[in-house]
Tab-separated table of C-alpha atoms and ligand atoms in Angstrom:
chain	number	residue	atom	x	y	z
A	1	MET	CA	102.215	111.166	139.477
A	2	THR	CA	102.816	112.203	135.866
A	3	GLN	CA	100.268	114.406	134.196
A	4	ASN	CA	98.942	112.593	131.189
A	5	PRO	CA	95.885	114.300	129.742
A	6	THR	CA	95.991	112.281	126.513
A	7	ALA	CA	94.342	108.873	126.586
A	8	LEU	CA	96.743	106.080	125.719
A	9	HIS	CA	94.789	105.188	122.605
A	10	ASP	CA	95.202	108.708	121.243
A	11	LEU	CA	98.985	108.467	121.364
A	12	SER	CA	100.988	107.591	118.300
A	13	LEU	CA	103.154	104.483	118.255
A	14	THR	CA	106.246	106.653	118.662
A	15	GLU	CA	104.753	108.551	121.635
A	16	LEU	CA	103.552	105.359	123.247
A	17	ALA	CA	106.999	103.781	122.887
A	18	SER	CA	108.604	106.818	124.483
A	19	GLN	CA	106.135	106.963	127.409
A	20	LEU	CA	106.769	103.283	128.066
A	21	ARG	CA	110.532	103.712	127.916
A	22	ASN	CA	110.339	106.678	130.306
A	23	ARG	CA	108.078	104.634	132.572
A	24	GLN	CA	105.236	107.150	132.437
A	25	VAL	CA	103.040	104.156	131.845
A	26	SER	CA	103.769	100.462	132.337
A	27	ALA	CA	103.441	97.816	129.660
A	28	VAL	CA	100.854	96.009	131.773
A	29	GLU	CA	98.756	99.193	132.088
A	30	ALA	CA	98.993	99.774	128.344
A	31	ALA	CA	97.997	96.184	127.568
A	32	GLN	CA	95.039	96.363	129.965
A	33	HIS	CA	93.913	99.677	128.514
A	34	PHE	CA	93.900	98.404	124.929
A	35	LEU	CA	92.347	95.054	125.843
A	36	ALA	CA	89.517	96.877	127.615
A	37	ARG	CA	89.034	99.204	124.649
A	38	THR	CA	89.026	96.280	122.239
A	39	LYS	CA	86.375	94.476	124.267
A	40	ALA	CA	84.312	97.675	124.461
A	41	HIS	CA	84.073	97.882	120.644
A	42	PRO	CA	83.262	94.388	119.365
A	43	THR	CA	80.768	95.622	116.766
A	44	LEU	CA	83.464	96.539	114.262
A	45	GLY	CA	84.340	92.843	113.994
A	46	ALA	CA	88.070	93.553	113.876
A	47	TYR	CA	89.506	90.930	116.219
A	48	VAL	CA	89.189	87.179	115.742
A	49	ALA	CA	91.380	86.089	118.670
A	50	LEU	CA	92.623	87.395	121.991
A	51	ASN	CA	94.703	85.562	124.581
A	52	GLU	CA	94.770	87.856	127.577
A	53	ASP	CA	97.072	85.663	129.638
A	54	ALA	CA	99.662	85.606	126.874
A	55	THR	CA	99.324	89.360	126.294
A	56	LEU	CA	99.735	90.169	129.978
A	57	ALA	CA	102.697	87.802	130.321
A	58	GLN	CA	104.379	89.536	127.369
A	59	ALA	CA	103.644	92.914	128.982
A	60	GLN	CA	105.166	91.809	132.289
A	61	ALA	CA	108.278	90.619	130.477
A	62	ALA	CA	108.470	93.988	128.706
A	63	ASP	CA	108.197	95.838	132.016
A	64	ALA	CA	111.028	93.709	133.388
A	65	ARG	CA	113.204	94.518	130.370
A	66	ILE	CA	112.425	98.232	130.694
A	67	ALA	CA	113.363	98.117	134.400
A	68	ALA	CA	116.575	96.255	133.596
A	69	GLY	CA	117.512	98.750	130.887
A	70	THR	CA	117.504	96.078	128.183
A	71	ALA	CA	114.329	97.200	126.428
A	72	GLY	CA	113.985	97.035	122.639
A	73	PRO	CA	112.688	99.982	120.585
A	74	LEU	CA	109.031	98.955	120.954
A	75	ALA	CA	109.193	97.703	124.533
A	76	GLY	CA	105.702	97.317	125.952
A	77	VAL	CA	103.918	98.744	122.911
A	78	PRO	CA	100.699	96.856	122.144
A	79	ILE	CA	100.337	95.806	118.511
A	80	ALA	CA	98.199	93.287	116.646
A	81	HIS	CA	98.666	90.977	113.674
A	82	LYS	CA	96.616	90.229	110.605
A	83	ASP	CA	95.490	86.637	111.093
A	84	ILE	CA	97.656	85.531	108.197
A	85	PHE	CA	100.858	85.633	110.262
A	86	VAL	CA	101.179	82.413	112.202
A	87	THR	CA	101.542	82.703	115.966
A	88	LYS	CA	102.305	80.200	118.710
A	89	GLU	CA	100.152	81.922	121.316
A	90	PHE	CA	97.030	82.556	119.224
A	91	PRO	CA	95.192	80.445	116.655
A	92	SER	CA	96.027	81.272	113.019
A	93	THR	CA	93.173	80.972	110.523
A	94	ALA	CA	93.880	83.185	107.464
A	95	GLY	CA	90.128	83.876	107.595
A	96	SER	CA	89.379	80.340	106.402
A	97	LYS	CA	87.268	77.521	107.746
A	98	MET	CA	90.071	75.332	106.437
A	99	LEU	CA	92.316	76.616	109.234
A	100	ALA	CA	89.697	77.346	111.928
A	101	GLY	CA	91.328	76.637	115.292
A	102	TYR	CA	94.706	75.891	113.667
A	103	GLN	CA	97.535	76.225	116.159
A	104	SER	CA	100.950	76.944	114.651
A	105	PRO	CA	103.978	75.355	116.311
A	106	PHE	CA	106.082	78.444	115.502
A	107	ASP	CA	105.882	82.225	115.116
A	108	ALA	CA	106.232	84.013	111.767
A	109	THR	CA	109.516	85.927	111.513
A	110	VAL	CA	107.602	89.237	111.587
A	111	VAL	CA	105.957	88.112	114.830
A	112	SER	CA	109.232	87.098	116.454
A	113	LYS	CA	111.020	90.254	115.297
A	114	LEU	CA	108.346	92.400	116.919
A	115	ALA	CA	108.530	90.301	120.071
A	116	GLU	CA	112.315	90.819	120.183
A	117	ALA	CA	111.748	94.569	119.805
A	118	GLY	CA	109.573	94.303	122.921
A	119	ALA	CA	106.149	94.761	121.325
A	120	VAL	CA	103.208	93.099	123.079
A	121	THR	CA	100.693	91.208	120.925
A	122	LEU	CA	97.068	92.060	121.728
A	123	GLY	CA	95.487	89.616	119.325
A	124	LYS	CA	94.758	88.548	115.785
A	125	LEU	CA	92.820	90.575	113.239
A	126	ASN	CA	90.245	89.401	110.762
A	127	CYS	CA	90.953	89.332	107.020
A	128	ASP	CA	89.469	88.095	103.784
A	129	GLU	CA	89.905	84.339	103.367
A	130	PHE	CA	93.515	83.656	102.336
A	131	ALA	CA	93.801	87.435	101.716
A	132	MET	CA	91.523	87.298	98.688
A	133	GLY	CA	89.238	90.295	98.606
A	134	SER	CA	88.954	94.059	98.635
A	135	ALA	CA	86.238	94.542	101.241
A	136	ASN	CA	86.879	92.179	104.157
A	137	GLU	CA	83.485	90.582	103.603
A	138	ASN	CA	85.042	87.187	102.773
A	139	SER	CA	86.153	85.858	106.145
A	140	ALA	CA	84.796	82.506	107.312
A	141	ILE	CA	85.768	83.207	110.924
A	142	ALA	CA	83.357	84.739	113.454
A	143	PRO	CA	84.863	87.889	114.990
A	144	LEU	CA	85.001	88.152	118.783
A	145	GLY	CA	81.554	88.889	120.142
A	146	PHE	CA	79.818	87.332	117.095
A	147	ASP	CA	78.341	83.823	116.713
A	148	ALA	CA	78.864	83.705	112.960
A	149	PRO	CA	81.197	85.187	110.334
A	150	ALA	CA	80.451	88.874	109.725
A	151	PRO	CA	81.900	91.606	107.534
A	152	VAL	CA	84.426	93.929	109.145
A	153	ARG	CA	82.956	97.426	109.521
A	154	ASN	CA	84.477	100.783	108.662
A	155	PRO	CA	84.509	102.989	111.798
A	156	TRP	CA	83.807	106.084	109.649
A	157	ASP	CA	80.441	104.634	108.693
A	158	THR	CA	79.661	101.186	109.976
A	159	SER	CA	77.376	100.422	107.043
A	160	ARG	CA	80.450	100.537	104.798
A	161	ILE	CA	83.344	98.206	104.106
A	162	PRO	CA	86.844	99.072	105.350
A	163	GLY	CA	88.606	97.639	102.276
A	164	GLY	CA	90.454	94.359	102.183
A	165	SER	CA	92.001	92.007	102.558
A	166	SER	CA	93.747	93.478	105.617
A	167	GLY	CA	90.554	95.386	106.464
A	168	ALA	CA	90.564	94.669	110.185
A	169	SER	CA	94.238	95.660	110.499
A	170	ALA	CA	93.223	99.070	109.141
A	171	VAL	CA	90.040	99.289	111.243
A	172	ALA	CA	91.843	98.519	114.504
A	173	VAL	CA	94.277	101.386	113.887
A	174	ALA	CA	91.633	103.835	112.567
A	175	ALA	CA	89.372	103.131	115.574
A	176	ARG	CA	92.390	103.537	117.888
A	177	LEU	CA	92.021	100.005	119.263
A	178	VAL	CA	95.802	99.741	118.787
A	179	ALA	CA	98.517	102.083	117.469
A	180	ALA	CA	99.956	99.876	114.731
A	181	THR	CA	99.234	96.571	113.025
A	182	THR	CA	100.752	94.221	110.506
A	183	GLY	CA	99.209	93.389	107.148
A	184	THR	CA	100.011	91.809	103.818
A	185	ASP	CA	99.600	93.220	100.355
A	186	THR	CA	99.410	91.016	97.251
A	187	GLY	CA	97.484	93.443	95.055
A	188	GLY	CA	96.650	96.350	97.345
A	189	SER	CA	95.550	94.808	100.627
A	190	ILE	CA	97.468	97.304	102.746
A	191	ARG	CA	97.162	100.466	100.663
A	192	GLN	CA	93.456	100.180	99.801
A	193	PRO	CA	92.133	99.619	103.373
A	194	ALA	CA	94.533	102.279	104.707
A	195	ALA	CA	93.055	104.756	102.217
A	196	LEU	CA	89.448	103.838	103.008
A	197	THR	CA	89.913	104.181	106.775
A	198	GLY	CA	91.991	107.375	106.861
A	199	ILE	CA	95.309	105.944	108.022
A	200	ALA	CA	98.777	105.297	106.590
A	201	GLY	CA	99.930	101.944	105.252
A	202	ILE	CA	103.007	100.777	103.392
A	203	LYS	CA	103.792	97.758	101.254
A	204	PRO	CA	107.567	97.755	101.017
A	205	THR	CA	109.657	96.439	98.123
A	206	TYR	CA	109.096	92.749	97.338
A	207	GLY	CA	111.719	90.937	99.406
A	208	ARG	CA	112.083	93.636	102.069
A	209	VAL	CA	110.213	91.746	104.804
A	210	SER	CA	110.384	88.025	105.516
A	211	ARG	CA	107.336	85.965	104.624
A	212	TRP	CA	108.358	83.019	106.757
A	213	GLY	CA	105.176	82.094	108.593
A	214	VAL	CA	102.874	84.176	106.390
A	215	VAL	CA	100.117	81.981	104.953
A	216	ALA	CA	100.820	82.063	101.197
A	217	PHE	CA	98.382	83.449	98.622
A	218	ALA	CA	100.416	84.386	95.505
A	219	SER	CA	104.064	84.041	96.389
A	220	SER	CA	105.563	86.216	93.653
A	221	LEU	CA	103.331	89.117	94.754
A	222	ASP	CA	102.769	88.671	98.527
A	223	GLN	CA	104.580	91.142	100.744
A	224	ALA	CA	104.177	91.989	104.416
A	225	GLY	CA	103.889	95.571	105.605
A	226	VAL	CA	102.362	97.839	108.224
A	227	PHE	CA	99.545	100.182	109.195
A	228	ALA	CA	99.726	103.152	111.580
A	229	ARG	CA	98.124	106.577	111.895
A	230	SER	CA	101.228	108.522	110.832
A	231	VAL	CA	104.090	108.196	108.365
A	232	ASP	CA	106.589	108.384	111.211
A	233	ASP	CA	104.954	105.458	112.955
A	234	CYS	CA	104.970	103.400	109.754
A	235	ALA	CA	108.708	104.090	109.383
A	236	LEU	CA	109.426	102.984	112.946
A	237	PHE	CA	107.242	99.903	112.688
A	238	LEU	CA	108.484	98.819	109.265
A	239	GLN	CA	112.137	99.096	110.183
A	240	THR	CA	111.507	96.750	113.090
A	241	ILE	CA	110.241	93.965	110.833
A	242	ALA	CA	112.336	94.534	107.679
A	243	GLY	CA	115.522	92.724	106.729
A	244	HIS	CA	116.950	89.497	105.423
A	245	ASP	CA	115.777	86.231	106.929
A	246	GLU	CA	117.595	83.042	106.084
A	247	LYS	CA	114.317	81.144	106.495
A	248	ASP	CA	112.816	83.023	103.500
A	249	SER	CA	114.923	82.778	100.366
A	250	THR	CA	112.849	85.533	98.741
A	251	SER	CA	113.823	88.018	101.449
A	252	ALA	CA	116.708	90.092	100.164
A	253	ASN	CA	120.005	90.814	101.794
A	254	VAL	CA	119.678	94.580	101.538
A	255	ALA	CA	120.563	96.887	104.431
A	256	VAL	CA	117.576	98.430	106.233
A	257	PRO	CA	118.001	102.200	106.608
A	258	ASP	CA	116.934	104.147	109.683
A	259	TRP	CA	113.807	105.458	107.989
A	260	THR	CA	112.686	107.407	111.061
A	261	ALA	CA	115.758	109.615	110.618
A	262	ILE	CA	114.920	110.618	107.032
A	263	VAL	CA	111.126	110.876	107.066
A	264	ASP	CA	111.313	114.626	107.640
A	265	ALA	CA	113.997	115.374	105.047
A	266	GLY	CA	111.499	117.133	102.785
A	267	VAL	CA	110.883	116.848	99.052
A	268	LYS	CA	112.724	119.919	97.812
A	269	GLY	CA	114.219	119.135	94.414
A	270	MET	CA	112.608	115.707	94.210
A	271	ARG	CA	110.961	114.845	90.903
A	272	ILE	CA	107.448	113.472	91.328
A	273	GLY	CA	106.009	111.595	88.367
A	274	ILE	CA	102.328	111.847	87.452
A	275	PRO	CA	101.375	108.914	85.211
A	276	LYS	CA	98.842	109.913	82.596
A	277	GLU	CA	97.423	106.375	82.370
A	278	TYR	CA	96.010	106.700	85.895
A	279	ARG	CA	93.508	109.281	84.636
A	280	ILE	CA	91.180	106.391	83.913
A	281	LYS	CA	87.827	106.764	82.223
A	282	GLY	CA	85.152	107.646	84.732
A	283	LEU	CA	87.629	108.756	87.418
A	284	ARG	CA	85.463	110.212	90.145
A	285	ALA	CA	85.553	113.964	90.590
A	286	GLU	CA	86.478	113.772	94.291
A	287	VAL	CA	89.331	111.365	93.571
A	288	GLU	CA	90.647	113.540	90.796
A	289	ALA	CA	90.367	116.628	93.009
A	290	SER	CA	92.302	114.946	95.792
A	291	TRP	CA	95.029	113.913	93.325
A	292	GLU	CA	95.276	117.493	92.003
A	293	GLN	CA	95.470	118.742	95.559
A	294	GLY	CA	98.302	116.309	96.296
A	295	ILE	CA	100.204	117.532	93.238
A	296	LYS	CA	99.768	121.107	94.408
A	297	TRP	CA	100.967	120.291	97.922
A	298	LEU	CA	104.110	118.617	96.643
A	299	ARG	CA	104.853	121.475	94.262
A	300	GLU	CA	104.436	123.949	97.132
A	301	ALA	CA	106.793	121.834	99.230
A	302	GLY	CA	109.474	122.288	96.583
A	303	ALA	CA	109.128	119.157	94.461
A	304	GLU	CA	109.276	119.234	90.698
A	305	ILE	CA	106.200	117.683	89.082
A	306	VAL	CA	106.871	115.731	85.874
A	307	ASP	CA	104.461	113.993	83.516
A	308	ILE	CA	105.392	110.380	83.030
A	309	THR	CA	103.970	107.404	81.194
A	310	LEU	CA	103.384	103.841	82.387
A	311	PRO	CA	102.067	102.615	79.053
A	312	HIS	CA	101.018	99.098	80.059
A	313	THR	CA	98.947	100.153	83.055
A	314	GLN	CA	95.680	98.964	81.490
A	315	TYR	CA	97.023	95.395	81.465
A	316	ALA	CA	97.990	95.320	85.129
A	317	LEU	CA	94.597	94.281	86.463
A	318	PRO	CA	93.957	91.496	83.911
A	319	ALA	CA	97.526	90.214	84.349
A	320	TYR	CA	97.112	90.244	88.138
A	321	TYR	CA	93.832	88.335	87.988
A	322	ILE	CA	95.593	85.585	86.021
A	323	LEU	CA	98.870	85.450	87.936
A	324	ALA	CA	97.402	85.678	91.452
A	325	PRO	CA	94.816	82.881	90.913
A	326	ALA	CA	97.446	80.724	89.149
A	327	GLU	CA	99.767	80.978	92.125
A	328	CYS	CA	96.943	80.529	94.625
A	329	SER	CA	95.760	77.344	92.919
A	330	SER	CA	99.230	75.943	93.412
A	331	ASN	CA	99.783	77.287	96.952
A	332	LEU	CA	96.401	76.120	98.212
A	333	ALA	CA	96.958	72.563	96.964
A	334	ARG	CA	98.549	71.908	100.365
A	335	TYR	CA	95.136	71.988	102.088
A	336	ASP	CA	94.326	68.376	101.437
A	337	GLY	CA	92.938	67.252	104.779
A	338	VAL	CA	96.162	65.431	105.607
A	339	ARG	CA	98.581	68.057	106.819
A	340	TYR	CA	96.735	71.112	108.073
A	341	GLY	CA	93.395	72.111	109.424
A	342	HIS	CA	90.042	70.817	108.328
A	343	ARG	CA	89.450	67.194	107.324
A	344	ALA	CA	86.084	65.874	106.106
A	345	ALA	CA	84.446	63.368	108.446
A	346	ASN	CA	84.251	59.645	107.641
A	347	PRO	CA	85.834	59.657	104.184
A	348	GLU	CA	85.101	56.655	101.994
A	349	ASN	CA	88.540	56.743	100.430
A	350	LEU	CA	91.438	59.128	99.815
A	351	LEU	CA	89.847	60.922	96.868
A	352	ASP	CA	86.610	61.407	98.751
A	353	MET	CA	88.570	62.902	101.640
A	354	TYR	CA	90.411	65.347	99.384
A	355	GLU	CA	87.262	66.387	97.573
A	356	ARG	CA	85.015	66.866	100.541
A	357	THR	CA	87.733	68.480	102.665
A	358	ARG	CA	88.303	71.132	100.021
A	359	ALA	CA	84.613	71.557	99.204
A	360	GLU	CA	83.818	72.108	102.885
A	361	GLY	CA	86.913	74.070	103.879
A	362	PHE	CA	87.163	76.738	101.183
A	363	GLY	CA	84.757	79.630	100.676
A	364	GLN	CA	83.254	80.682	97.371
A	365	GLU	CA	85.805	83.312	96.323
A	366	VAL	CA	88.713	80.994	97.102
A	367	LYS	CA	87.138	78.172	95.092
A	368	ALA	CA	86.523	80.513	92.152
A	369	ARG	CA	90.155	81.585	92.155
A	370	ILE	CA	91.476	78.037	92.444
A	371	MET	CA	89.375	77.112	89.424
A	372	VAL	CA	90.492	80.123	87.382
A	373	GLY	CA	94.094	79.471	88.418
A	374	THR	CA	93.967	75.795	87.525
A	375	TYR	CA	92.410	76.661	84.171
A	376	VAL	CA	95.045	79.232	83.184
A	377	LEU	CA	97.810	76.800	84.134
A	378	SER	CA	96.355	73.807	82.316
A	379	ALA	CA	97.921	72.430	79.147
A	380	GLY	CA	96.412	74.205	76.161
A	381	TYR	CA	95.609	77.400	78.061
A	382	TYR	CA	98.996	77.939	79.713
A	383	ASP	CA	100.472	79.805	76.739
A	384	ALA	CA	97.332	81.811	76.036
A	385	TYR	CA	96.856	83.027	79.616
A	386	TYR	CA	99.627	82.359	82.082
A	387	ILE	CA	102.588	82.942	79.761
A	388	LYS	CA	100.907	85.977	78.251
A	389	ALA	CA	100.339	87.424	81.723
A	390	GLN	CA	103.988	86.777	82.587
A	391	LYS	CA	105.020	88.682	79.471
A	392	LEU	CA	102.774	91.560	80.484
A	393	ARG	CA	104.386	91.445	83.886
A	394	ARG	CA	107.783	92.089	82.322
A	395	LEU	CA	106.384	95.007	80.302
A	396	ILE	CA	104.794	96.542	83.398
A	397	TYR	CA	108.050	96.106	85.297
A	398	ASN	CA	109.945	97.798	82.449
A	399	ASP	CA	107.434	100.673	82.511
A	400	PHE	CA	108.463	101.434	86.083
A	401	VAL	CA	112.180	101.096	85.386
A	402	ASN	CA	111.820	103.531	82.487
A	403	ALA	CA	109.595	105.954	84.392
A	404	PHE	CA	112.032	106.090	87.299
A	405	GLU	CA	114.695	107.428	84.935
A	406	HIS	CA	112.608	110.622	84.909
A	407	CYS	CA	111.349	110.832	88.484
A	408	ASP	CA	112.174	109.842	92.080
A	409	ALA	CA	108.656	108.832	93.130
A	410	ILE	CA	105.191	108.584	91.598
A	411	LEU	CA	101.944	110.058	92.931
A	412	THR	CA	98.545	108.495	92.135
A	413	PRO	CA	95.155	108.085	93.795
A	414	ALA	CA	95.069	105.043	96.100
A	415	THR	CA	91.540	103.882	95.292
A	416	PRO	CA	88.938	104.660	92.627
A	417	SER	CA	86.409	105.794	95.274
A	418	ALA	CA	85.833	106.218	98.995
A	419	ALA	CA	84.508	103.265	101.037
A	420	PHE	CA	81.426	101.616	99.529
A	421	ALA	CA	78.482	99.967	101.264
A	422	ILE	CA	78.689	96.464	102.706
A	423	GLY	CA	77.234	94.095	100.115
A	424	GLU	CA	77.375	96.641	97.282
A	425	LYS	CA	79.884	94.710	95.150
A	426	THR	CA	79.498	91.194	96.547
A	427	ASP	CA	77.592	89.860	93.556
A	428	ASP	CA	79.865	91.345	90.914
A	429	PRO	CA	83.448	90.086	91.148
A	430	VAL	CA	84.637	92.298	88.289
A	431	GLU	CA	83.371	95.425	90.071
A	432	MET	CA	85.184	94.216	93.189
A	433	TYR	CA	88.395	93.506	91.259
A	434	LEU	CA	88.296	97.046	89.807
A	435	GLU	CA	88.918	98.322	93.345
A	436	ASP	CA	92.548	97.281	92.839
A	437	VAL	CA	93.072	99.217	89.613
A	438	PHE	CA	95.614	101.643	91.125
A	439	THR	CA	97.380	99.234	93.456
A	440	VAL	CA	98.180	95.971	91.641
A	441	SER	CA	100.954	97.407	89.435
A	442	ALA	CA	103.258	97.899	92.413
A	443	ASN	CA	102.979	94.196	93.283
A	444	ILE	CA	103.497	93.146	89.699
A	445	ALA	CA	106.650	95.283	89.473
A	446	GLY	CA	107.718	94.629	93.081
A	447	VAL	CA	108.133	98.319	93.913
A	448	PRO	CA	107.213	99.884	97.276
A	449	GLY	CA	103.875	101.660	97.632
A	450	MET	CA	102.267	103.634	100.413
A	451	SER	CA	98.880	105.157	101.019
A	452	VAL	CA	98.552	108.281	103.113
A	453	PRO	CA	95.381	110.160	104.138
A	454	ALA	CA	94.724	113.148	101.901
A	455	GLY	CA	91.368	114.421	103.138
A	456	LEU	CA	87.664	113.647	103.220
A	457	SER	CA	85.270	113.111	100.342
A	458	PRO	CA	82.139	115.290	100.102
A	459	ASP	CA	80.392	112.478	102.048
A	460	GLY	CA	82.883	112.825	104.906
A	461	LEU	CA	84.761	109.605	104.081
A	462	PRO	CA	88.553	109.361	103.943
A	463	LEU	CA	90.459	109.403	100.654
A	464	GLY	CA	94.086	108.371	100.278
A	465	LEU	CA	96.923	109.165	97.926
A	466	GLN	CA	99.399	106.539	96.817
A	467	ILE	CA	103.144	107.070	96.530
A	468	LEU	CA	105.198	104.547	94.546
A	469	GLY	CA	108.990	104.373	94.721
A	470	LYS	CA	111.957	102.656	93.125
A	471	HIS	CA	112.928	99.180	94.301
A	472	TRP	CA	114.474	99.478	97.802
A	473	ASP	CA	113.756	103.206	97.958
A	474	GLU	CA	111.138	103.264	100.699
A	475	ALA	CA	113.063	106.326	101.925
A	476	SER	CA	111.725	108.494	99.079
A	477	VAL	CA	108.248	107.048	99.557
A	478	PHE	CA	108.315	108.040	103.228
A	479	LYS	CA	109.591	111.547	102.456
A	480	VAL	CA	106.835	112.218	99.931
A	481	ALA	CA	104.187	110.670	102.184
A	482	ARG	CA	105.359	112.865	105.036
A	483	ALA	CA	105.145	116.010	102.881
A	484	ILE	CA	101.548	115.118	102.008
A	485	GLU	CA	100.764	114.334	105.623
A	486	LEU	CA	102.074	117.742	106.714
A	487	ALA	CA	100.115	119.579	104.041
A	488	ALA	CA	96.913	117.568	104.462
A	489	ASN	CA	96.960	117.973	108.251
A	490	PHE	CA	94.419	115.175	108.450
A	491	THR	CA	93.131	115.355	112.011
A	492	ALA	CA	89.606	114.067	111.441
A	493	LYS	CA	88.618	110.962	113.399
A	494	PRO	CA	85.732	108.579	113.069
A	495	GLU	CA	82.917	109.706	115.353
A	496	GLY	CA	81.630	107.887	118.399
A	497	ILE	CA	84.670	105.795	119.135
B	1	LIG	N1	92.011	92.686	96.347
B	1	LIG	C1	93.062	91.921	95.757
B	1	LIG	C2	92.632	90.489	95.628
B	1	LIG	O1	91.542	90.209	95.961
B	1	LIG	C3	94.314	92.049	96.562
B	1	LIG	C4	94.340	91.233	97.769
B	1	LIG	C5	95.621	91.339	98.522
B	1	LIG	O2	96.412	92.270	98.295
B	1	LIG	N2	95.856	90.373	99.384
B	1	LIG	O3	93.351	89.651	95.191
């Protein structure tokens, strides 16, 4: 009998993988442990679907592979997916009534890559409808244990939001319901919830991870990535899902490094850029203090701190809120009642079916964005809005290219504040959109970005720091994130879970 004083849910992804490989615990035991823990904590509203038979069958197969010596790097490790990755064994809803109960005939590439690596899928995690939101209050799907849709709750204070749109992916990891989860990030949906729940999350370079089987929001910005409690775990998890996929022509044929081998290389001699434009008006004192602390930590770890400029930063948010709706209005045209999901009952004719299907199937935020997107793409307004936003996109991209001539990575706050109360920003979309002020630029430029826990606010809520890197240089992002992780020594956990 092996001595194992640490509960399975307190282990990191890396530790869990090693215990499974060494047969200190079986994949079936691990799956049962996490399923039981998930069912014991329904109030957070994180999961929208379980399929215990499928999970246990995957775990048995993993145990067989471990016994046969053919196990992949994540053999038997329980993980869970944002419900925007389509899965054969679980329904796939993207948080929308439009897709409620939708059963995909295939797995997303990310899902099949993790299955090949031996990971065991516990279930699907709630998200804002079609990944539109910053608070995970916009899902139309009832979480497990609920009769109606409900906001996902932050385990640090359940009256607060966890961030969005991959809020539940962050909550499940922060509450130790699972060691690592997948997410997507179009304007900050991995980095912002990671920051607000005290965990690590990375959006890699645009094109690094296949989006085959990821329900599309804004295709020139959408990128898949991961959440875990440590930088190491993010490196291990991301390298399992990264790489070219011939089914996604936007996934690039760029070699995937062994990031786990370089995470600990240190930051000595690295140049870290501090962009002056991120000192926005009204920056909260605790956010500024945490940024200053991060700068100090990196300097003490041997990095050189350099002032840089990203002069078009103020245009990133307005450009994003034109480009993302424009692309969503086009992507979401496919939900017409014919091909997928919801169809209005007893239509009088084709037009009536289209109109009522879309009126019934989409939630308010999605409708608002489709309307804004259709407007900015319409003849007469195209040049004034869409083309102008595309031009800004090029300028923002150039800002990063120029800045990276002077530094190897950039350090900024991840969010303008700690987690806010459920409902606090629901009635004011602009306030909600301002949540993304530090994160959208990375999507616009396509560069990798990561959020790492930096400490607690005076209210005892987690704050994160964001590291941005050059295209394809997740390695530097991981190194800097690891240096902050070591210095921050963030061991706090949400209470009562
Ligand atoms: N909060 C942003 C939005 O609502 C980003 C969402 C995302 O990254 N998926 O569009």
